[in-house]
XYZ file of C-alpha atoms in Angstrom:
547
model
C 0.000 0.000 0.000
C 1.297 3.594 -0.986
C -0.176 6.891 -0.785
C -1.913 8.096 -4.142
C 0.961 9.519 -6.666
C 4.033 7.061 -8.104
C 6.791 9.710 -6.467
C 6.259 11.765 -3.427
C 8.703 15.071 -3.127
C 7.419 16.381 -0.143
C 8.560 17.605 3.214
C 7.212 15.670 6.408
C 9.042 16.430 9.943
C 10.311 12.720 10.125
C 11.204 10.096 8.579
C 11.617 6.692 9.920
C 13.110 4.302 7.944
C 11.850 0.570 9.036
C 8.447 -0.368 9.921
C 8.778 -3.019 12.491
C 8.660 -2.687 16.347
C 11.108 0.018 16.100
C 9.775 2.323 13.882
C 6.239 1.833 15.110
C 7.331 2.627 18.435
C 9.380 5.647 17.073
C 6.480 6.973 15.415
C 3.898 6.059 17.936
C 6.197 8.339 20.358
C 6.890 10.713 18.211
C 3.042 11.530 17.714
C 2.659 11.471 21.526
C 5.036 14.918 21.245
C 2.943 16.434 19.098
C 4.957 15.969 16.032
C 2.601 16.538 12.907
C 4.028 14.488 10.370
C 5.918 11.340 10.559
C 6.343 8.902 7.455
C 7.280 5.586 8.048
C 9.468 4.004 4.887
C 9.264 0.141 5.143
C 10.314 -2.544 3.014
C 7.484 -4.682 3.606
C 3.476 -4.802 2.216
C 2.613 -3.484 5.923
C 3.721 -2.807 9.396
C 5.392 -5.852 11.696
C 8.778 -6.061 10.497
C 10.203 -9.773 11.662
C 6.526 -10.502 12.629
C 5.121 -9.278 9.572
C 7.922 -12.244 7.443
C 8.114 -14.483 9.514
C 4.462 -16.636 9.470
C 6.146 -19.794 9.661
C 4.088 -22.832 11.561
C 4.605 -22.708 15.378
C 6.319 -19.852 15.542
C 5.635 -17.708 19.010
C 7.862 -15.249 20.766
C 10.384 -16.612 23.363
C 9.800 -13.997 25.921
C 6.647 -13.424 27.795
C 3.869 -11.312 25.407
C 3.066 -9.329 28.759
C 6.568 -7.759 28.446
C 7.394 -8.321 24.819
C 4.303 -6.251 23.330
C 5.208 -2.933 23.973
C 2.412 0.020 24.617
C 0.055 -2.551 26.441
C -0.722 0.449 29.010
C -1.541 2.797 26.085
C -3.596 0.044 24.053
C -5.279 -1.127 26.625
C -4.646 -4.772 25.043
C -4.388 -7.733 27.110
C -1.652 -11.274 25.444
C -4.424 -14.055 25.042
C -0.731 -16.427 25.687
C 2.112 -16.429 28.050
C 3.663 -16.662 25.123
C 1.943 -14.928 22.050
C 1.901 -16.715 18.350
C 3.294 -15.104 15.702
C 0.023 -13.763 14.199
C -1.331 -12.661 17.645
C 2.063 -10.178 17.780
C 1.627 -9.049 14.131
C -1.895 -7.781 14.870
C -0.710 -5.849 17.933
C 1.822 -3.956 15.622
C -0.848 -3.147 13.469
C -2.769 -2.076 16.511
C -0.357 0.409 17.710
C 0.482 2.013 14.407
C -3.125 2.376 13.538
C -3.647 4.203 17.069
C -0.588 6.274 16.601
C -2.059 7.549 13.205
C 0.967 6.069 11.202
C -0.887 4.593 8.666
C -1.908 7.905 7.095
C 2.025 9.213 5.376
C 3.231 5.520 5.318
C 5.541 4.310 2.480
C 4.992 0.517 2.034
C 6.820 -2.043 -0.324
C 9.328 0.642 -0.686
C 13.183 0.610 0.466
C 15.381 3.375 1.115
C 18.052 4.112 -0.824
C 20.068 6.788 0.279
C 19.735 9.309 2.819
C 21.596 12.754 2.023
C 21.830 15.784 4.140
C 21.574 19.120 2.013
C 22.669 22.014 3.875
C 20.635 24.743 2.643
C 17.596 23.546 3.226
C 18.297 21.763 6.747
C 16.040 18.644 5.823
C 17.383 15.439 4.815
C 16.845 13.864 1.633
C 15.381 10.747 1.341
C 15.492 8.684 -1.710
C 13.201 5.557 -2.327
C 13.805 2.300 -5.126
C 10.286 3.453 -5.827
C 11.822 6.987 -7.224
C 10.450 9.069 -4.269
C 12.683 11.898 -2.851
C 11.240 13.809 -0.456
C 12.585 15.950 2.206
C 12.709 15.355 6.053
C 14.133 17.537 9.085
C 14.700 14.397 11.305
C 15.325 10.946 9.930
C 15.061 7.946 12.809
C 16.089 4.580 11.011
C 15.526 1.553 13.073
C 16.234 -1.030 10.216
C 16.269 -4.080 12.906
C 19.249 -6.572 13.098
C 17.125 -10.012 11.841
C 15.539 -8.769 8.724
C 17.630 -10.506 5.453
C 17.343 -13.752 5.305
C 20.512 -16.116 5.176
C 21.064 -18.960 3.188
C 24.378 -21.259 4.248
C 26.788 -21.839 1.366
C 26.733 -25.158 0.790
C 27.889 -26.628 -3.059
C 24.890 -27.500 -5.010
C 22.262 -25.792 -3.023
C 20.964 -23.879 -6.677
C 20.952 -27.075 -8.258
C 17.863 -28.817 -5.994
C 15.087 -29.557 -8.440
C 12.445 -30.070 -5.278
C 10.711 -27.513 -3.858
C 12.676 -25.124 -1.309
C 11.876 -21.595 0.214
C 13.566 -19.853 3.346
C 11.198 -20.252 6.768
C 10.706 -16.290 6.899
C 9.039 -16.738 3.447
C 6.944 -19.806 3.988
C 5.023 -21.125 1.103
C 2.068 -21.617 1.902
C 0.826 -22.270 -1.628
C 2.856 -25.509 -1.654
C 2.098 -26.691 2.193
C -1.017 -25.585 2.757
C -2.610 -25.489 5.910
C -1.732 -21.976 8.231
C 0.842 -21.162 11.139
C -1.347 -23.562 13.536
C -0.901 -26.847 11.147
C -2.538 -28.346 8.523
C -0.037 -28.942 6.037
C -2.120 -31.208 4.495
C -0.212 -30.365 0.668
C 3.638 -32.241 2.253
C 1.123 -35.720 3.753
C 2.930 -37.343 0.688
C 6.412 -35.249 0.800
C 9.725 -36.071 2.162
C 11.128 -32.859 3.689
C 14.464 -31.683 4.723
C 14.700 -28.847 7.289
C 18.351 -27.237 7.527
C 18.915 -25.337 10.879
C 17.721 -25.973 13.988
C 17.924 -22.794 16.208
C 15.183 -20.801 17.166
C 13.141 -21.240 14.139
C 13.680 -24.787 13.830
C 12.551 -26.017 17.093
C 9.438 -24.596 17.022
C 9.057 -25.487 13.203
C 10.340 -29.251 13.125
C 7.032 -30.294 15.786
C 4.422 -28.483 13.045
C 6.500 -30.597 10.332
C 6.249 -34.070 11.839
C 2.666 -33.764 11.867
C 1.488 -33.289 9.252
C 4.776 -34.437 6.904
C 5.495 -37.999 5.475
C 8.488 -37.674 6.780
C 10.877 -35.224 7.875
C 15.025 -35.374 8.321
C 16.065 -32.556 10.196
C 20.163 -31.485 9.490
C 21.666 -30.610 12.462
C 24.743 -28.640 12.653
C 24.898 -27.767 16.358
C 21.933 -28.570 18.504
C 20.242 -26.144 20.595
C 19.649 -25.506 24.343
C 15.827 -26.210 24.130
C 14.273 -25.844 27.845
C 10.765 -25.997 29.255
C 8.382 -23.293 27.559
C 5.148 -24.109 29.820
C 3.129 -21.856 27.619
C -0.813 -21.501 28.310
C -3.543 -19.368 27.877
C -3.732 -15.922 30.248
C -5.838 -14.104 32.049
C -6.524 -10.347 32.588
C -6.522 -11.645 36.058
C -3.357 -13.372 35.646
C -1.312 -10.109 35.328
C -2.948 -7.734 37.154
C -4.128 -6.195 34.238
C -6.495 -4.129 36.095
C -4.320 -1.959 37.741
C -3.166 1.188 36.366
C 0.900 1.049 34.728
C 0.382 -2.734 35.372
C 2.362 -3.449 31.691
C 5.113 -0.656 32.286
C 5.607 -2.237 36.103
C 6.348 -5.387 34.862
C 8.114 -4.867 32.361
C 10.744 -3.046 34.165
C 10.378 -5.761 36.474
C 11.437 -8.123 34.065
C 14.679 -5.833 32.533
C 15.808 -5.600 35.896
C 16.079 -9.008 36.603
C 16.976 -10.344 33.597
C 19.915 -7.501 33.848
C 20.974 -8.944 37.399
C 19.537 -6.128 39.573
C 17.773 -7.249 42.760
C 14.103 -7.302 42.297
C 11.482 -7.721 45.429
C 9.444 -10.089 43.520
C 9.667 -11.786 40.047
C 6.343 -10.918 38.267
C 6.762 -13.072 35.265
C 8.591 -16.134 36.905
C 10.082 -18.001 33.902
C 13.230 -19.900 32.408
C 14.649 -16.538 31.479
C 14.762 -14.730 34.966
C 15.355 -18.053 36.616
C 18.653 -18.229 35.126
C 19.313 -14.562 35.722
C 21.883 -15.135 37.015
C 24.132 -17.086 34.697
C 22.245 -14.577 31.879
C 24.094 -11.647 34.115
C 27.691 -13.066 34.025
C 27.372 -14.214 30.610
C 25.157 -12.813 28.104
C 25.794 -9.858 26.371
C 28.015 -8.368 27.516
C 30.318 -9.701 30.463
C 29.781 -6.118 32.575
C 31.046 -7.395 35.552
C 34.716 -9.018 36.288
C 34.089 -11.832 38.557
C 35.071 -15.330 39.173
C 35.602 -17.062 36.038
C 35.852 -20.504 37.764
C 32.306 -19.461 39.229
C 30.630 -19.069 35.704
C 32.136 -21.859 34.149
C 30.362 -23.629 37.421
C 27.103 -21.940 36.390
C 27.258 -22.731 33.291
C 28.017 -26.586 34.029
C 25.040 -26.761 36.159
C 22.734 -25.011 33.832
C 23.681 -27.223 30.392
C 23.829 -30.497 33.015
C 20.400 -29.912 33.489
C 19.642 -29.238 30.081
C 21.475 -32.446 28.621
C 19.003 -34.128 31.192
C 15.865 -33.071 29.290
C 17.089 -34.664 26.163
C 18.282 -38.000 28.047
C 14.542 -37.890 30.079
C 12.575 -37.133 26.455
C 14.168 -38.894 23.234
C 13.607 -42.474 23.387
C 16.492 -43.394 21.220
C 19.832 -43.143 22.904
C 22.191 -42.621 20.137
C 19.615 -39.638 18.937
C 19.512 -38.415 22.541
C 23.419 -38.410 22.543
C 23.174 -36.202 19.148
C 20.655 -33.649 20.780
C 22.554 -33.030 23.676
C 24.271 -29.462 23.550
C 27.888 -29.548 24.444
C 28.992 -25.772 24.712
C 28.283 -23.063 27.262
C 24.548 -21.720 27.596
C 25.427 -18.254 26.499
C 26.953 -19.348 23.311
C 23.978 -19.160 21.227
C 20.851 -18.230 21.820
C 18.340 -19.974 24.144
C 15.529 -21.494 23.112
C 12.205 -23.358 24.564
C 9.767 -25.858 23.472
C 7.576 -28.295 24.720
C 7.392 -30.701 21.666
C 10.856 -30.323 19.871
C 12.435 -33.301 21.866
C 9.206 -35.116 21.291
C 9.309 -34.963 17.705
C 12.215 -37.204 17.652
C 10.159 -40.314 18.895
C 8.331 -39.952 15.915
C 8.799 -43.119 13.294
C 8.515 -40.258 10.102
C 11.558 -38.214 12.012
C 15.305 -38.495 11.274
C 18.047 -36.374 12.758
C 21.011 -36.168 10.331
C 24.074 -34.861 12.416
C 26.077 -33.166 10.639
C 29.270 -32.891 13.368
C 31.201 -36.183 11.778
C 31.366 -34.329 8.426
C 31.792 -31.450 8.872
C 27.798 -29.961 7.719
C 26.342 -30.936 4.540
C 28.543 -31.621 1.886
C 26.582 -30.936 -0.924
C 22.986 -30.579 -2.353
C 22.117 -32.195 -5.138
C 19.343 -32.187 -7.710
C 17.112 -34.893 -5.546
C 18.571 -34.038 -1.673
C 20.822 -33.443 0.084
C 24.422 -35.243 0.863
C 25.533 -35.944 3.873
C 28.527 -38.319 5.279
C 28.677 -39.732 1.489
C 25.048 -40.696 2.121
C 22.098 -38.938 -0.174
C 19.170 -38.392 1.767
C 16.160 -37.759 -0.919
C 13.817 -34.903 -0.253
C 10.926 -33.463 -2.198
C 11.144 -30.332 -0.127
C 13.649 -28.687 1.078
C 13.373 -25.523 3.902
C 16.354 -23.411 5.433
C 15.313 -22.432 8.740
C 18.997 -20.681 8.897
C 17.835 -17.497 10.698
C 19.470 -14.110 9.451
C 22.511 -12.461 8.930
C 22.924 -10.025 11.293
C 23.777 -6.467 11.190
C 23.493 -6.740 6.948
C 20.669 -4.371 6.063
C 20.645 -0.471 7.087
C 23.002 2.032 8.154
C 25.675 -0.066 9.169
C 25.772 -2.670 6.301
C 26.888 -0.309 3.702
C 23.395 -0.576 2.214
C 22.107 2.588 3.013
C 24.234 5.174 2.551
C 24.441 8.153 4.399
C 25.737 11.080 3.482
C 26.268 14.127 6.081
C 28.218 17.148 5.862
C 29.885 18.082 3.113
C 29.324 14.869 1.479
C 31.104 12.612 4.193
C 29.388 9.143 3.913
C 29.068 7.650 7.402
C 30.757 4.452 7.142
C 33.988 6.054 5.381
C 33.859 9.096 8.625
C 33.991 5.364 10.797
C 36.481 3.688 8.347
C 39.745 4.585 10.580
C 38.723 4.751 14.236
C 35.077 2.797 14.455
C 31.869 3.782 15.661
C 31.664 7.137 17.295
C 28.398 8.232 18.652
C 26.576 9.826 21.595
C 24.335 6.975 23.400
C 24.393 4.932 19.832
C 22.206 7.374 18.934
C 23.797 10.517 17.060
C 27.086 11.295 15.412
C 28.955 14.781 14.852
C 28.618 15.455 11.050
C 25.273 13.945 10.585
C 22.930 16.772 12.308
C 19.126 15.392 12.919
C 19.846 11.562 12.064
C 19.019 9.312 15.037
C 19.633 5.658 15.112
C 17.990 3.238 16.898
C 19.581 -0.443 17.323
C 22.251 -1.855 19.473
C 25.511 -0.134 18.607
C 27.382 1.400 21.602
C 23.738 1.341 23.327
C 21.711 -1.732 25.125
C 20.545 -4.525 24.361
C 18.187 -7.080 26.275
C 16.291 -10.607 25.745
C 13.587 -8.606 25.876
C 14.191 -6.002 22.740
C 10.978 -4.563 22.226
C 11.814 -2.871 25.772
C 15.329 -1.619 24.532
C 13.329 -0.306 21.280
C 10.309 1.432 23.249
C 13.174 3.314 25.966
C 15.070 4.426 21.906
C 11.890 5.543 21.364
C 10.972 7.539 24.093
C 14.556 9.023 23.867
C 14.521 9.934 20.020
C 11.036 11.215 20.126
C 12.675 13.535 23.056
C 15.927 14.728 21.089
C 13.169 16.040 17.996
C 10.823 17.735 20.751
C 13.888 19.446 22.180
C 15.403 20.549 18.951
C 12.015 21.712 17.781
C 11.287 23.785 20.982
C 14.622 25.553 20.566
C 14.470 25.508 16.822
C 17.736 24.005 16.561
C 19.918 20.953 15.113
C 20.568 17.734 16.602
C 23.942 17.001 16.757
C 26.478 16.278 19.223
C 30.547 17.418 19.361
C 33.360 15.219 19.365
C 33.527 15.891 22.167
C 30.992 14.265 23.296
C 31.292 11.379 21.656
C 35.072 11.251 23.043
C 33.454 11.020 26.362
C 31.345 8.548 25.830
C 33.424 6.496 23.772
C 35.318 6.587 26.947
C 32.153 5.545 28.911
C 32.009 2.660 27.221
C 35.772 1.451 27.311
C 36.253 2.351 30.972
C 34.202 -0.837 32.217
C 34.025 -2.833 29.014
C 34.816 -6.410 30.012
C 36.981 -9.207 28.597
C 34.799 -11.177 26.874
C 37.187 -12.425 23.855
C 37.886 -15.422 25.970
C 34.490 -16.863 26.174
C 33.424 -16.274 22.214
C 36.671 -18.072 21.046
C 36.011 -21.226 22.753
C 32.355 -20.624 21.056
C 30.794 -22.752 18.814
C 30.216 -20.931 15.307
C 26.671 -18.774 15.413
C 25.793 -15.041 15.460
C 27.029 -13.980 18.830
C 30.300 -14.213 17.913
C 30.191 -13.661 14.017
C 30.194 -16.918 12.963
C 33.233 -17.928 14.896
C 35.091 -14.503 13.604
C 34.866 -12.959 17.503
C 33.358 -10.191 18.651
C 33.858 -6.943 17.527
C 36.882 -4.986 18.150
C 36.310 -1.565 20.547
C 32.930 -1.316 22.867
C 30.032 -1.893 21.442
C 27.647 -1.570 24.248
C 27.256 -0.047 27.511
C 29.010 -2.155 29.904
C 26.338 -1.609 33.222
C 23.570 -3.301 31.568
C 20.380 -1.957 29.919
C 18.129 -1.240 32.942
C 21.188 1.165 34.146
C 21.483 2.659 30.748
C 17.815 3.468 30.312
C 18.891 5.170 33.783
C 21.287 7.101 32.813
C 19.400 8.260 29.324
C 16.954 10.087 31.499
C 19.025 12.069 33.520
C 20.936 13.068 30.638
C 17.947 14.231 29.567
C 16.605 16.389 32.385
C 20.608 17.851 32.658
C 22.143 17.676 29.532
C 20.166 17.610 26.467
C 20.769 21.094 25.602
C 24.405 20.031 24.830
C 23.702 18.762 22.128
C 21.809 21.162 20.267
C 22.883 23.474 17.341
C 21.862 26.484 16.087
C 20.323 26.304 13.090
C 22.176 27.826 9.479
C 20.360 29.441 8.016
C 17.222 29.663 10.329
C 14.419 27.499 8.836
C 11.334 29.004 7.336
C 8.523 27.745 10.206
């Protein structure tokens, strides 16, 4: 859906590029400042971002949908599910952006192209693959870190002659049936499923019901613990009680960020293992007792290992499900039925380990330990690669002052910004994402507290008519923020198995990338900086814009 008119050239106040969770949010927040017109740019045919893709079968969120959907208070929407499906958290985006009047400027099945500062006019320039180039005096991108899809590189894999798609672009045309079940079109099909992280586990159970049969290609297997999901009550939460969302969601961020909580509103696997979470995941704040996490960590994947043992009938495919690394090494996940599936006569786990992955694909299945296992249907549930699409992939260009693209002003020393949020040279361009900010299990949180904070930076500048934009001086300090507490963690991602945390065995980045205290403390420290030091950061604007 676009707005009447093939090209618009206009001028709105904002532009946010990205129509997921964070530019909903942005916008939503935005409009609560009285900010007239925001346009929202987004790839996709509506708002959701990752919810609005991914419609695979099974898939629900892994944290709680009482924390996880943001603007509950606001909404005045009670999660049906501990943990909400897919479709459920879709619908909720959709809710919030129709309340927050985004609908109304937005630019959908469109991608941006290029984002150029032009000095005269004080507005940034935003050009579209759909020939738009309109003008806007704040641009907030929030372009998400899982949004292009990743497909692993194995020889042959264009030469399959069955069926194959990627899960955040199910085909439904070819399975039938919806994101409950009812595949009733792969009852005859043999199907191949290639990952089994996050996706996987909840998308292997759907498969072995409804499949002939399914082998699932495992390179590492994942942590998979107790999910315990049911249906909720307004009742439940304490829905009824004014700021009952907000409360426990800040609940929940504190815990989760290993700050001492009276009492643990949401009560499940993630804030049980706060504690190991703390030490190890993301980002090592505190120097402690390394032979204490590595006894953590035992105890936590001891128990884990268990589950499989306890579930899988089958010993030697027990043995093969059991993760062998350290909890914090890639992602958690939970399920109730992934273990399960494995008992199943029409389910065969093809580990991978031995060989080394897949060795090849070839026009009938795929090859594996010199032995072809035939498919019909083949599905890459291999997630995303991360940090590839926006700002900081090189995909977007931005170009500030004078023409300085933003990568190339980063090319010698890294990163420099203010909070992760604005950089000297680009005036009025806020970023929203992870970078030299906070990050959380629970992300929508980290995006809603970026939102709060950009939509204040644009009120600010527009009350004193002036530029965003901070000095580098500024960013010096910060920079130095971030390195005076940044912990070792290089030592932990080495011995890591391959995945995303750690770039795909590469390591971590070099130079801090996050704000060592934890995001409950940096959400702290945002809003004093705003009540004592916003001003520093704004500009006066040259030449004064016509209001």
């Amino acid at each position: 859906m676009r707005p009447p008119g093939a090209s618009r050239r206009t001028t709105v106040d904002v532009a946010v590029v990205g129509g997921g969770f964070g530019g909903i949010l942005a916008g939503a927040r935005l409009r609560q400042r009285g900010v007239r017109s925001v346009r929202v740019v987004e790839t996709g045919g509506d708002f959701g971002g990752t919810w609005y893709w991914n419609r695979y079968p099974g898939i629900h969120c892994a944290v709680e949908a009482h924390v996880y959907l943001p603007m509950l208070d606001e909404t005045g929407y009670v999660p049906e599910w501990k943990y909400a499906p897919g479709e459920e958290i879709r619908r909720h985006a959709v809710r919030v952006a129709r309340q927050s009047g985004l609908y109304e400027h937005a630019l959908f099945s469109t991608s941006v192209t290029s984002l150029t500062w032009e000095e005269t006019s004080g507005t940034w320039i935003v050009a579209t693959d759909r020939g738009d180039a309109f003008h806007a005096t704040y641009v907030v991108t929030s372009t998400g870190t899982l949004s292009t899809p990743k497909l692993p590189g194995i020889p042959g894999i264009q030469d399959f002659e069955g069926h194959t798609f990627h899960t955040s672009r199910w085909d439904y045309a070819y399975t039938g049936g919806t994101p409950d079940g009812g595949m009733t079109g792969l009852a005859d099909k043999r199907v191949g499923v290639v990952g089994t992280g996050a996706t996987g586990i909840q998308v292997i159970p759907m498969l072995a019901e409804d499949a002939a049969h399914v082998h699932v290609f495992q390179r590492t297997p994942s942590t998979a613990d107790v999910r315990a999901n049911r249906r909720t009550t307004a009742r439940d939460v304490a829905a009824d009680r004014e700021g009952w969302a907000a409360a426990r969601r800040d609940n929940y961020l504190r815990i989760v960020s290993g700050e001492p909580a009276d009492e643990d509103l949401v009560a499940d696997r993630w804030t049980e293992s706060a504690g190991l979470l703390e030490k190890l995941l993301p980002s090592f704040r505190r120097q402690g007792d390394r032979a204490a996490f590595e006894a953590a960590d035992a105890a936590k994947m001891n128990e884990l290992r268990a589950r499989v043992e306890e579930t899988v009938t089958d010993p030697d495919t027990a043995e093969k499900l059991k993760p062998w690394y350290r909890y914090a090494c890639k992602r958690p996940t939970f399920s109730d039925r992934y273990y399960q599936a494995f008992n199943r006569d029409n389910v065969t786990l093809v580990d991978t380990a031995d060989t080394h992955g897949i060795e090849r694909v070839t026009e009938n299945g795929v090859v594996v330990g010199g032995v072809t296992y035939a498919l019909d249907c083949l599905i890459f549930a291999t997630g995303f690669d991360v940090g590839t699409s926006g700002v900081l992939s090189g995909k977007l260009p931005v170009y500030g002052r004078g023409g300085t693209q933003l990568l190339h002003a980063w090319a010698q020393q890294g990163p420099r910004t203010l909070h992760g949020f604005t950089s000297n040279g680009f005036p009025n361009l806020i970023r929203m994402g992870t970078l030299q900010n906070a990050s959380s299990v629970n992300f929508t949180h980290i995006l809603d507290e970026q939102a709060v904070h950009a939509a204040a930076l644009v009120a600010a500048a527009e009350a004193g008519d002036a530029l965003l934009e901070p000095s580098r001086e500024l960013e010096d300090a910060w920079l130095a923020t971030l390195a005076k507490d940044a912990p070792d963690h290089e030592w932990f991602h080495a011995d890591c198995t391959p995945g995303y945390y750690n770039r795909e065995g590469r390591g971590r980045p070099n130079g801090p990338t996050a704000y060592p205290h934890g995001a409950h403390a940096f959400h702290r420290l945002l809003e004093q900086w705003r009540e004592d030091s916003l001003d520093d950061i704004l500009r006066p604007r040259t030449p004064a814009r016509d209001r």
